[in-house]
Amino acid sequence: MRRPMVAGNWKMHGSRASVGQLLDELLRSATPPEVDVAVCPVFVHLSQAISTCQGSALSVGAQDCSTHESGAYTGDVAARMLADLGCEWVILGHSERRAGHTESDGLIAQKLQAAAAAGLKPILCVGETQAEREAGRAGAVVAGQLRGALEGRDKPVGLVVAYEPVWAIGTGLTATPEQAQEMHRFIRDELAALDGLDAAATRILYGGSVKPGNAGELFGQPDIDGGLIGGASLVAADFLDIVAAAA
Ligand code: PGA
């Protein structure tokens, strides 16, 4: 049985004050014990989030990590540093990094290995653009991203995959539960074809304009194990409603 999971991708939002307030609001309510709940603030707010969440049901993740262990890499942050700080998770291959920082599948594969070596559990994001879907290439694109990141390499312990159709991120458009389920089933089959991965035990989250109003129907699909939440994760009441929908 896969434990449901809901992770908040806070992207580049917040200040020390707003992060403190959001965490206070989240920690005031007990989240369902059967759901893993994580928040992923920017690097500079990780330390604050980790100390505030200590001893609570909330775990903390980063939004990226370096491929390198240490060295002359100005501006980068090593996976080991994140683990040492107390991070449990790291989001890798988000479409905003693939597009905005030209991250390739090969680079993402190296980051996955670095994260796993440091003991971080990666949340690997995959998803097609609108044009790719309209061209009938959604499956091929997602399969290529999965293989590019995972094939022929050690499989990270605790790997989570997030299917995030690019056309649904921050747009208010959501994949229908049927569209999402179809792709999640496809992703699970692709994972099963890779050596060394227990596809039936791997959690696959849906991301892209998940809101309290659509979370229940999405999470009710057999291969959707929770969500990676952007905009709605910045509003405590909405995020808590989405977490409740995963229970
Ligand atoms: P969104 O973002 O929920 O704001 O669409 C999801 C994500 O990018 O992870």
XYZ file of N, CA and C and ligand atoms in Angstrom:
750
model
N 0.851 -1.204 0.000
C 0.000 0.000 0.000
C 0.890 1.259 0.000
N 0.615 2.175 -0.902
C 1.413 3.402 -0.962
C 0.825 4.455 -0.034
N 1.695 5.077 0.786
C 1.221 6.156 1.657
C 0.971 7.400 0.813
N -0.194 8.025 0.953
C -0.407 9.280 0.216
C 0.584 10.353 0.674
N 0.883 11.247 -0.245
C 1.826 12.328 0.069
C 1.351 13.626 -0.573
N 1.483 14.708 0.156
C 1.209 16.030 -0.412
C 2.402 16.926 -0.080
N 2.999 17.507 -1.111
C 4.153 18.384 -0.906
C 3.827 19.769 -1.444
N 4.205 20.787 -0.701
C 4.019 22.172 -1.132
C 5.303 22.687 -1.761
N 5.212 23.075 -3.020
C 6.344 23.700 -3.707
C 6.137 25.208 -3.619
N 6.860 25.805 -2.678
C 6.648 27.238 -2.425
C 7.324 28.130 -3.476
N 8.101 27.520 -4.357
C 8.795 28.266 -5.427
C 9.534 29.466 -4.820
N 9.691 30.559 -5.561
C 10.469 31.690 -5.024
C 9.521 32.712 -4.383
N 8.889 32.269 -3.291
C 7.943 33.128 -2.585
C 8.329 33.220 -1.117
N 7.935 34.313 -0.501
C 7.988 34.409 0.949
C 9.101 35.268 1.497
N 8.942 35.569 2.780
C 9.951 36.280 3.564
C 10.050 35.518 4.882
N 10.997 35.874 5.726
C 11.070 35.180 7.019
C 9.741 35.302 7.757
N 9.136 36.492 7.667
C 7.871 36.718 8.387
C 6.744 35.874 7.800
N 6.613 35.868 6.478
C 5.482 35.134 5.882
C 5.679 33.623 5.997
N 6.925 33.170 5.914
C 7.205 31.738 6.088
C 6.850 31.325 7.521
N 7.230 32.172 8.482
C 6.904 31.881 9.888
C 5.400 31.797 10.087
N 4.692 32.722 9.481
C 3.234 32.753 9.656
C 2.564 31.549 8.995
N 3.001 31.220 7.786
C 2.420 30.078 7.071
C 2.673 28.779 7.841
N 3.905 28.620 8.336
C 4.209 27.396 9.094
C 3.393 27.343 10.381
N 3.250 28.486 11.066
C 2.432 28.508 12.297
C 1.020 28.051 11.986
N 0.466 28.564 10.884
C -0.912 28.201 10.524
C -1.011 26.711 10.192
N -0.012 26.196 9.491
C -0.034 24.768 9.138
C 0.111 23.895 10.384
N 0.975 24.324 11.298
C 1.258 23.481 12.472
C 0.150 23.555 13.515
N -0.719 24.535 13.390
C -1.837 24.660 14.335
C -2.862 23.548 14.130
N -2.940 23.014 12.898
C -3.904 21.940 12.628
C -3.173 20.611 12.534
N -3.768 19.590 13.124
C -3.188 18.250 12.992
C -3.501 17.734 11.592
N -2.483 17.251 10.890
C -2.726 16.671 9.561
C -2.998 15.172 9.729
N -3.737 14.560 8.798
C -4.057 13.133 8.938
C -2.771 12.299 9.007
N -2.667 11.413 9.983
C -1.413 10.667 10.179
C -1.055 9.766 9.006
N -2.030 9.427 8.176
C -1.725 8.515 7.063
C -1.166 9.238 5.843
N -1.052 10.577 5.908
C -0.535 11.335 4.763
C 0.849 11.912 5.097
N 1.832 11.706 4.228
C 3.126 12.376 4.375
C 2.968 13.797 3.847
N 3.337 14.769 4.655
C 3.180 16.172 4.253
C 4.554 16.843 4.279
N 4.886 17.506 3.190
C 6.192 18.171 3.103
C 6.013 19.596 2.592
N 6.905 20.467 3.015
C 6.935 21.824 2.454
C 8.330 22.079 1.896
N 8.380 22.787 0.761
C 9.644 23.015 0.072
C 9.839 24.504 -0.190
N 10.419 25.208 0.774
C 10.684 26.642 0.586
C 12.010 26.860 -0.166
N 12.324 28.111 -0.450
C 13.613 28.437 -1.084
C 14.759 28.113 -0.114
N 15.956 27.975 -0.668
C 17.126 27.611 0.145
C 17.237 28.448 1.420
N 17.084 29.756 1.274
C 17.380 30.627 2.425
C 16.347 30.510 3.538
N 15.205 29.893 3.255
C 14.204 29.694 4.311
C 14.177 28.260 4.834
N 15.080 27.416 4.337
C 15.058 26.000 4.752
C 15.359 25.841 6.238
N 16.383 26.550 6.685
C 16.810 26.394 8.070
C 15.673 26.781 9.032
N 15.023 27.888 8.719
C 13.877 28.352 9.521
C 12.765 27.304 9.507
N 12.466 26.770 8.313
C 11.381 25.786 8.207
C 11.733 24.514 8.970
N 12.976 24.083 8.860
C 13.381 22.834 9.529
C 13.298 22.999 11.046
N 13.781 24.114 11.571
C 13.700 24.245 13.034
C 12.260 24.420 13.490
N 11.433 25.123 12.709
C 10.029 25.308 13.112
C 9.260 23.987 13.058
N 9.587 23.139 12.098
C 8.827 21.880 11.901
C 9.361 20.725 12.746
N 10.464 20.959 13.440
C 11.066 19.872 14.208
C 10.047 19.242 15.164
N 9.978 17.929 15.158
C 9.059 17.236 16.069
C 7.616 17.249 15.602
N 7.339 17.852 14.438
C 5.966 17.893 13.922
C 5.805 16.857 12.816
N 4.621 16.816 12.247
C 4.360 15.865 11.153
C 4.841 16.414 9.806
N 5.280 17.661 9.791
C 5.719 18.256 8.512
C 7.197 17.965 8.274
N 7.525 17.490 7.074
C 8.929 17.359 6.697
C 9.251 18.458 5.697
N 10.546 18.638 5.448
C 10.983 19.787 4.647
C 11.842 19.303 3.476
N 11.648 19.936 2.328
C 12.446 19.615 1.157
C 12.973 20.870 0.494
N 14.015 20.691 -0.326
C 14.563 21.789 -1.119
C 13.988 21.695 -2.535
N 14.259 22.714 -3.331
C 13.685 22.781 -4.680
C 14.697 22.429 -5.773
N 15.939 22.151 -5.355
C 16.992 21.835 -6.325
C 18.234 21.446 -5.537
N 19.196 20.825 -6.172
C 20.511 20.625 -5.562
C 21.555 20.555 -6.667
N 22.806 20.673 -6.262
C 23.917 20.603 -7.207
C 24.209 19.146 -7.572
N 24.878 18.955 -8.690
C 25.369 17.618 -9.040
C 26.660 17.319 -8.277
N 27.303 18.364 -7.748
C 28.629 18.217 -7.135
C 28.542 18.083 -5.617
N 29.583 17.475 -5.044
C 29.613 17.305 -3.582
C 30.097 18.554 -2.872
N 31.087 19.215 -3.453
C 31.600 20.472 -2.901
C 32.593 21.019 -3.922
N 33.054 22.219 -3.701
C 34.068 22.755 -4.600
C 33.739 24.146 -5.089
N 34.408 24.535 -6.173
C 34.300 25.892 -6.695
C 33.078 25.997 -7.611
N 31.924 26.030 -7.007
C 30.650 26.103 -7.754
C 29.806 27.224 -7.160
N 30.191 28.428 -7.459
C 29.572 29.599 -6.845
C 28.057 29.596 -7.053
N 27.348 29.728 -5.956
C 25.888 29.830 -6.031
C 25.171 28.498 -5.918
N 25.894 27.388 -6.038
C 25.248 26.069 -5.962
C 25.149 25.597 -4.514
N 24.254 24.649 -4.289
C 24.085 24.065 -2.955
C 24.116 22.546 -3.093
N 25.012 21.898 -2.362
C 25.184 20.449 -2.475
C 24.075 19.703 -1.739
N 23.740 18.526 -2.266
C 22.716 17.684 -1.637
C 23.102 17.360 -0.193
N 24.404 17.100 0.010
C 24.866 16.751 1.353
C 24.617 17.884 2.344
N 24.746 19.115 1.874
C 24.494 20.276 2.747
C 23.022 20.330 3.148
N 22.167 19.985 2.190
C 20.724 20.004 2.458
C 20.360 18.897 3.451
N 20.962 17.723 3.270
C 20.700 16.615 4.190
C 21.225 16.959 5.577
N 22.403 17.568 5.615
C 23.020 17.942 6.891
C 22.144 18.947 7.651
N 21.458 19.795 6.899
C 20.578 20.801 7.503
C 19.320 20.150 8.087
N 18.926 19.004 7.530
C 17.714 18.331 8.005
C 16.638 18.197 6.951
N 16.992 18.462 5.694
C 16.023 18.243 4.611
C 15.811 16.752 4.411
N 14.594 16.397 4.067
C 14.295 15.003 3.763
C 14.141 14.805 2.241
N 13.694 15.855 1.571
C 13.308 15.755 0.157
C 14.054 16.754 -0.691
N 14.098 16.502 -1.990
C 14.529 17.540 -2.925
C 13.736 17.375 -4.222
N 13.132 18.471 -4.664
C 12.421 18.478 -5.950
C 13.478 18.588 -7.052
N 13.416 17.710 -8.040
C 14.379 17.766 -9.147
C 13.645 17.714 -10.476
N 14.169 18.431 -11.446
C 13.615 18.375 -12.798
C 12.293 19.102 -12.948
N 12.020 20.059 -12.067
C 10.777 20.826 -12.235
C 10.795 21.520 -13.598
N 9.637 21.636 -14.219
C 9.594 22.202 -15.579
C 10.102 23.635 -15.613
N 9.975 24.357 -14.484
C 10.489 25.727 -14.471
C 12.018 25.742 -14.517
N 12.650 24.691 -14.017
C 14.110 24.583 -14.117
C 14.518 23.989 -15.469
N 13.723 23.054 -15.965
C 14.031 22.512 -17.302
C 13.985 23.647 -18.321
N 12.947 24.516 -18.216
C 12.789 25.585 -19.203
C 13.694 26.766 -18.894
N 13.675 27.223 -17.636
C 14.371 28.469 -17.290
C 15.861 28.302 -17.111
N 16.319 27.095 -16.827
C 17.753 26.854 -16.598
C 18.279 25.779 -17.537
N 17.521 25.524 -18.588
C 17.866 24.501 -19.599
C 18.420 23.223 -18.970
N 17.744 22.742 -17.943
C 18.197 21.490 -17.320
C 17.820 20.313 -18.225
N 18.807 19.514 -18.549
C 18.587 18.345 -19.418
C 18.302 17.118 -18.558
N 17.801 16.063 -19.214
C 17.581 14.806 -18.492
C 18.902 14.280 -17.910
N 19.996 14.476 -18.646
C 21.296 13.999 -18.168
C 21.724 14.716 -16.894
N 21.499 16.017 -16.859
C 21.847 16.787 -15.654
C 20.962 16.358 -14.488
N 19.678 16.177 -14.777
C 18.734 15.774 -13.732
C 19.112 14.391 -13.190
N 19.575 13.511 -14.089
C 20.033 12.183 -13.653
C 21.197 12.318 -12.672
N 22.119 13.218 -12.969
C 23.264 13.416 -12.060
C 22.807 13.986 -10.724
N 21.841 14.890 -10.765
C 21.323 15.464 -9.517
C 20.627 14.387 -8.682
N 19.898 13.501 -9.370
C 19.231 12.395 -8.658
C 20.257 11.537 -7.926
N 21.363 11.240 -8.615
C 22.401 10.418 -7.993
C 23.031 11.146 -6.810
N 23.266 12.450 -6.972
C 23.857 13.236 -5.876
C 22.918 13.269 -4.683
N 21.628 13.444 -4.959
C 20.632 13.492 -3.871
C 20.594 12.161 -3.140
N 20.539 11.073 -3.913
C 20.449 9.749 -3.299
C 21.695 9.457 -2.471
N 22.859 9.838 -2.996
C 24.104 9.583 -2.258
C 24.123 10.333 -0.936
N 23.432 11.463 -0.891
C 23.390 12.271 0.338
C 22.265 11.827 1.278
N 21.436 10.892 0.813
C 20.343 10.419 1.666
C 19.071 11.238 1.543
N 19.010 12.110 0.518
C 17.766 12.855 0.264
C 16.854 12.009 -0.611
N 15.551 12.146 -0.413
C 14.597 11.456 -1.286
C 14.155 12.428 -2.378
N 14.411 12.080 -3.648
C 14.071 13.004 -4.725
C 12.595 12.930 -5.122
N 12.058 14.085 -5.463
C 10.739 14.176 -6.102
C 11.032 14.572 -7.543
N 11.008 13.585 -8.432
C 11.383 13.806 -9.834
C 10.164 14.259 -10.629
N 10.240 15.468 -11.197
C 9.104 16.020 -11.951
C 9.236 15.708 -13.440
N 8.144 15.280 -14.021
C 8.066 15.040 -15.465
C 6.755 15.632 -15.976
N 6.702 15.908 -17.266
C 5.448 16.416 -17.813
C 5.653 17.044 -19.174
N 4.610 16.992 -19.983
C 4.690 17.490 -21.357
C 4.116 18.905 -21.459
N 4.523 19.614 -22.512
C 3.956 20.931 -22.788
C 2.634 20.760 -23.549
N 1.934 21.884 -23.684
C 0.681 21.889 -24.455
C 0.931 21.429 -25.891
N 1.999 21.978 -26.501
C 2.286 21.634 -27.903
C 2.584 20.146 -28.043
N 3.329 19.612 -27.078
C 3.665 18.183 -27.132
C 2.403 17.321 -26.981
N 1.497 17.763 -26.098
C 0.244 16.994 -25.942
C -0.569 17.058 -27.229
N -0.676 18.277 -27.795
C -1.483 18.420 -29.014
C -0.898 17.622 -30.176
N 0.408 17.442 -30.163
C 1.048 16.659 -31.227
C 0.975 15.160 -30.952
N 0.298 14.787 -29.855
C 0.162 13.364 -29.536
C 1.438 12.763 -28.976
N 2.322 13.634 -28.445
C 3.638 13.142 -28.001
C 3.778 13.106 -26.482
N 2.673 13.307 -25.740
C 2.778 13.404 -24.272
C 3.461 12.167 -23.686
N 3.010 10.996 -24.104
C 3.568 9.757 -23.562
C 5.049 9.612 -23.876
N 5.403 9.903 -25.126
C 6.810 9.757 -25.543
C 7.704 10.721 -24.768
N 7.210 11.951 -24.545
C 8.003 12.947 -23.828
C 8.224 12.505 -22.382
N 7.154 12.086 -21.736
C 7.249 11.693 -20.328
C 8.115 10.433 -20.182
N 7.936 9.490 -21.094
C 8.759 8.268 -21.044
C 10.236 8.622 -21.224
N 10.522 9.557 -22.139
C 11.902 9.983 -22.369
C 12.498 10.645 -21.132
N 11.695 11.457 -20.448
C 12.183 12.125 -19.233
C 12.477 11.096 -18.138
N 11.601 10.100 -18.008
C 11.808 9.071 -16.976
C 13.068 8.264 -17.274
N 13.184 7.832 -18.530
C 14.344 7.004 -18.888
C 15.622 7.823 -18.798
N 15.549 9.062 -19.274
C 16.736 9.925 -19.240
C 17.252 10.143 -17.832
N 16.348 10.166 -16.883
C 16.760 10.429 -15.497
C 17.124 9.157 -14.742
N 16.564 8.024 -15.149
C 16.644 6.833 -14.286
C 17.303 5.610 -14.922
N 17.288 5.520 -16.249
C 17.721 4.272 -16.886
C 19.219 4.037 -16.701
N 19.550 2.796 -16.362
C 20.960 2.425 -16.273
C 21.690 2.991 -15.077
N 20.950 3.481 -14.104
C 21.596 4.065 -12.915
C 20.982 3.451 -11.673
N 21.677 3.612 -10.542
C 21.100 3.159 -9.270
C 19.816 3.925 -9.029
N 18.798 3.227 -8.552
C 17.521 3.893 -8.312
C 17.512 4.495 -6.898
N 17.202 5.791 -6.802
C 17.215 6.440 -5.494
C 16.192 5.806 -4.544
N 16.621 5.570 -3.314
C 15.718 5.037 -2.294
C 14.646 6.097 -1.996
N 13.407 5.669 -1.957
C 12.335 6.603 -1.600
C 11.933 7.538 -2.725
N 12.363 7.219 -3.949
C 12.025 8.077 -5.091
C 10.510 8.317 -5.188
N 10.157 9.568 -5.427
C 8.768 9.947 -5.715
C 8.780 10.596 -7.095
N 7.806 10.272 -7.926
C 7.687 10.918 -9.236
C 6.499 11.871 -9.177
N 6.641 13.052 -9.761
C 5.509 13.989 -9.847
C 5.202 14.228 -11.327
N 3.988 13.870 -11.723
C 3.551 14.187 -13.094
C 2.924 15.576 -13.077
N 3.586 16.503 -13.771
C 3.111 17.879 -13.812
C 3.032 18.343 -15.266
N 1.859 18.203 -15.896
C 1.745 18.707 -17.267
C 2.037 20.217 -17.271
N 2.968 20.631 -18.117
C 3.442 22.022 -18.083
C 2.278 22.988 -18.309
N 1.339 22.580 -19.139
C 0.198 23.443 -19.471
C -0.764 23.617 -18.284
N -0.583 22.847 -17.239
C -1.480 22.953 -16.078
C -0.839 23.699 -14.910
N 0.460 24.038 -15.028
C 1.154 24.633 -13.889
C 0.876 26.129 -13.820
N 0.231 26.535 -12.747
C -0.020 27.947 -12.509
C -0.990 28.576 -13.483
N -1.696 27.757 -14.254
C -2.575 28.295 -15.292
C -4.044 28.228 -14.912
N -4.356 27.443 -13.888
C -5.765 27.219 -13.562
C -6.350 26.075 -14.378
N -5.640 25.638 -15.421
C -6.073 24.452 -16.174
C -5.580 23.221 -15.437
N -6.418 22.234 -15.298
C -5.983 20.985 -14.654
C -6.265 19.846 -15.618
N -5.412 18.843 -15.582
C -5.754 17.617 -16.303
C -7.033 17.078 -15.675
N -7.906 16.499 -16.474
C -9.083 15.858 -15.881
C -8.584 14.656 -15.088
N -9.359 14.209 -14.113
C -8.933 13.018 -13.360
C -8.640 11.847 -14.290
N -9.400 11.729 -15.384
C -9.190 10.613 -16.314
C -7.865 10.776 -17.068
N -7.604 12.024 -17.546
C -6.329 12.278 -18.243
C -5.151 12.009 -17.305
N -5.274 12.488 -16.072
C -4.176 12.325 -15.113
C -3.980 10.845 -14.797
N -5.074 10.139 -14.535
C -4.964 8.707 -14.217
C -4.307 7.940 -15.372
N -4.698 8.281 -16.593
C -4.129 7.585 -17.753
C -2.605 7.761 -17.789
N -2.158 9.002 -17.542
C -0.715 9.242 -17.568
C -0.017 8.610 -16.363
N -0.666 8.640 -15.210
C -0.042 8.023 -14.028
C 0.119 6.515 -14.228
N -0.894 5.895 -14.823
C -0.825 4.458 -15.106
C 0.338 4.182 -16.070
N 0.443 5.052 -17.084
C 1.513 4.930 -18.075
C 2.887 5.067 -17.401
N 2.995 6.060 -16.508
C 4.267 6.281 -15.795
C 4.611 5.043 -14.962
N 3.600 4.481 -14.299
C 3.883 3.302 -13.470
C 4.365 2.141 -14.356
N 3.767 1.980 -15.511
C 4.209 0.922 -16.427
C 5.644 1.179 -16.899
N 5.956 2.454 -17.184
C 7.320 2.800 -17.599
C 8.316 2.511 -16.481
N 7.925 2.833 -15.243
C 8.815 2.577 -14.100
C 9.038 1.077 -13.938
N 7.974 0.305 -14.191
C 8.068 -1.156 -14.032
C 9.045 -1.748 -15.040
N 9.201 -1.054 -16.172
C 10.103 -1.559 -17.213
C 11.574 -1.258 -16.894
N 11.815 -0.409 -15.873
C 13.198 -0.085 -15.498
C 13.683 -1.093 -14.466
N 14.934 -1.483 -14.573
C 15.498 -2.430 -13.599
C 15.640 -1.761 -12.233
N 15.391 -2.537 -11.197
C 15.748 -2.102 -9.849
C 14.791 -1.118 -9.226
N 13.572 -1.047 -9.741
C 12.612 -0.104 -9.165
C 11.317 -0.856 -8.899
N 10.771 -0.685 -7.709
C 9.488 -1.314 -7.382
C 8.380 -0.332 -7.769
N 7.881 -0.477 -9.007
C 6.924 0.499 -9.535
C 5.635 0.526 -8.724
N 5.215 -0.635 -8.244
C 3.955 -0.702 -7.497
C 4.063 0.042 -6.171
N 5.293 0.187 -5.668
C 5.485 0.847 -4.374
C 5.898 2.312 -4.538
N 6.137 2.752 -5.782
C 6.626 4.122 -6.005
C 5.457 5.094 -6.073
N 5.559 6.149 -5.281
C 4.468 7.129 -5.281
C 4.576 8.060 -6.491
N 3.443 8.284 -7.118
C 3.372 9.201 -8.261
C 2.366 10.297 -7.898
N 2.883 11.518 -7.756
C 2.044 12.655 -7.375
C 1.579 13.381 -8.633
N 0.429 14.015 -8.547
C -0.022 14.882 -9.637
C 0.230 16.337 -9.229
N 0.664 17.147 -10.180
C 0.843 18.575 -9.918
C 0.373 19.397 -11.097
N -0.166 20.576 -10.802
C -0.660 21.475 -11.847
C -2.040 21.966 -11.490
N -2.071 23.151 -10.854
C -3.336 23.803 -10.489
C -4.236 22.918 -9.615
N -3.620 22.149 -8.716
C -4.420 21.412 -7.731
C -4.957 22.409 -6.706
N -6.253 22.316 -6.447
C -6.940 23.219 -5.517
C -7.809 22.356 -4.603
N -8.330 22.937 -3.509
C -9.220 22.138 -2.646
C -10.402 21.563 -3.432
N -10.876 22.289 -4.438
C -12.056 21.853 -5.181
C -11.834 20.678 -6.136
N -10.580 20.459 -6.569
C -10.360 19.354 -7.512
C -9.485 18.237 -6.935
N -8.927 18.473 -5.734
C -7.957 17.510 -5.180
C -8.600 16.144 -4.928
N -9.807 16.132 -4.387
C -10.439 14.870 -4.005
C -10.613 13.940 -5.189
N -11.094 14.517 -6.290
C -11.346 13.680 -7.476
C -10.033 13.171 -8.079
N -9.022 14.050 -8.097
C -7.720 13.625 -8.629
C -7.118 12.523 -7.757
N -7.104 12.755 -6.450
C -6.443 11.811 -5.538
C -7.241 10.507 -5.414
N -8.479 10.529 -5.877
C -9.295 9.319 -5.829
C -8.941 8.313 -6.923
N -8.096 8.730 -7.868
C -7.726 7.823 -8.969
C -6.719 6.787 -8.466
N -6.796 5.575 -8.988
C -5.994 4.486 -8.412
C -4.478 4.692 -8.476
N -3.978 5.420 -9.488
C -2.523 5.580 -9.589
C -2.040 6.975 -9.190
N -2.919 7.769 -8.613
C -2.516 9.107 -8.141
C -2.377 9.040 -6.620
N -1.144 9.231 -6.148
C -0.838 8.992 -4.741
C -0.715 10.276 -3.932
N -1.220 11.377 -4.483
C -1.136 12.649 -3.782
C -0.756 13.738 -4.756
N -0.255 14.865 -4.225
C -0.009 15.990 -5.116
C 1.233 16.791 -4.766
N 1.762 17.461 -5.803
C 2.799 18.481 -5.624
C 2.093 19.803 -5.917
N 2.007 20.642 -4.897
C 1.106 21.789 -4.935
C 1.909 23.085 -4.974
N 1.657 23.924 -5.969
C 2.329 25.216 -6.052
C 1.506 26.294 -5.374
N 0.794 27.081 -6.172
C 0.068 28.251 -5.667
C -0.761 27.991 -4.422
N -1.529 26.911 -4.424
C -2.434 26.656 -3.289
C -1.683 26.274 -2.020
N -0.385 25.936 -2.134
C 0.353 25.567 -0.917
C 0.777 26.793 -0.115
N 0.585 27.986 -0.703
C 0.965 29.220 0.006
C -0.180 29.748 0.863
N -1.334 29.108 0.773
C -2.502 29.498 1.581
C -2.782 28.320 2.514
N -2.545 28.534 3.813
C -2.581 27.405 4.759
C -3.895 26.636 4.678
N -5.023 27.352 4.660
C -6.322 26.655 4.679
C -6.492 25.792 3.434
N -6.052 26.311 2.277
C -6.174 25.542 1.033
C -5.272 24.309 1.072
N -4.037 24.519 1.525
C -3.095 23.396 1.558
C -3.616 22.313 2.509
N -4.133 22.727 3.658
C -4.643 21.746 4.627
C -5.855 21.005 4.066
N -6.694 21.709 3.311
C -7.837 21.035 2.669
C -7.347 19.999 1.655
N -6.299 20.359 0.914
C -5.746 19.428 -0.083
C -5.128 18.210 0.617
N -4.421 18.465 1.730
C -3.857 17.346 2.514
C -4.999 16.427 2.990
N -6.073 17.037 3.464
C -7.208 16.231 3.963
C -7.803 15.390 2.836
N -7.784 15.945 1.616
C -8.347 15.208 0.484
C -7.509 13.977 0.126
N -6.253 13.977 0.550
C -5.386 12.827 0.246
C -5.549 11.692 1.253
N -6.251 11.969 2.340
C -6.370 10.959 3.417
C -7.343 9.853 3.012
P 0.651 25.066 -9.331
O 2.176 24.581 -9.402
O -0.038 24.209 -8.279
O 0.723 26.510 -8.933
O 0.065 24.862 -10.678
C 2.532 23.229 -9.271
C 4.022 23.084 -9.401
O 4.623 23.791 -10.211
O 4.644 22.261 -8.698
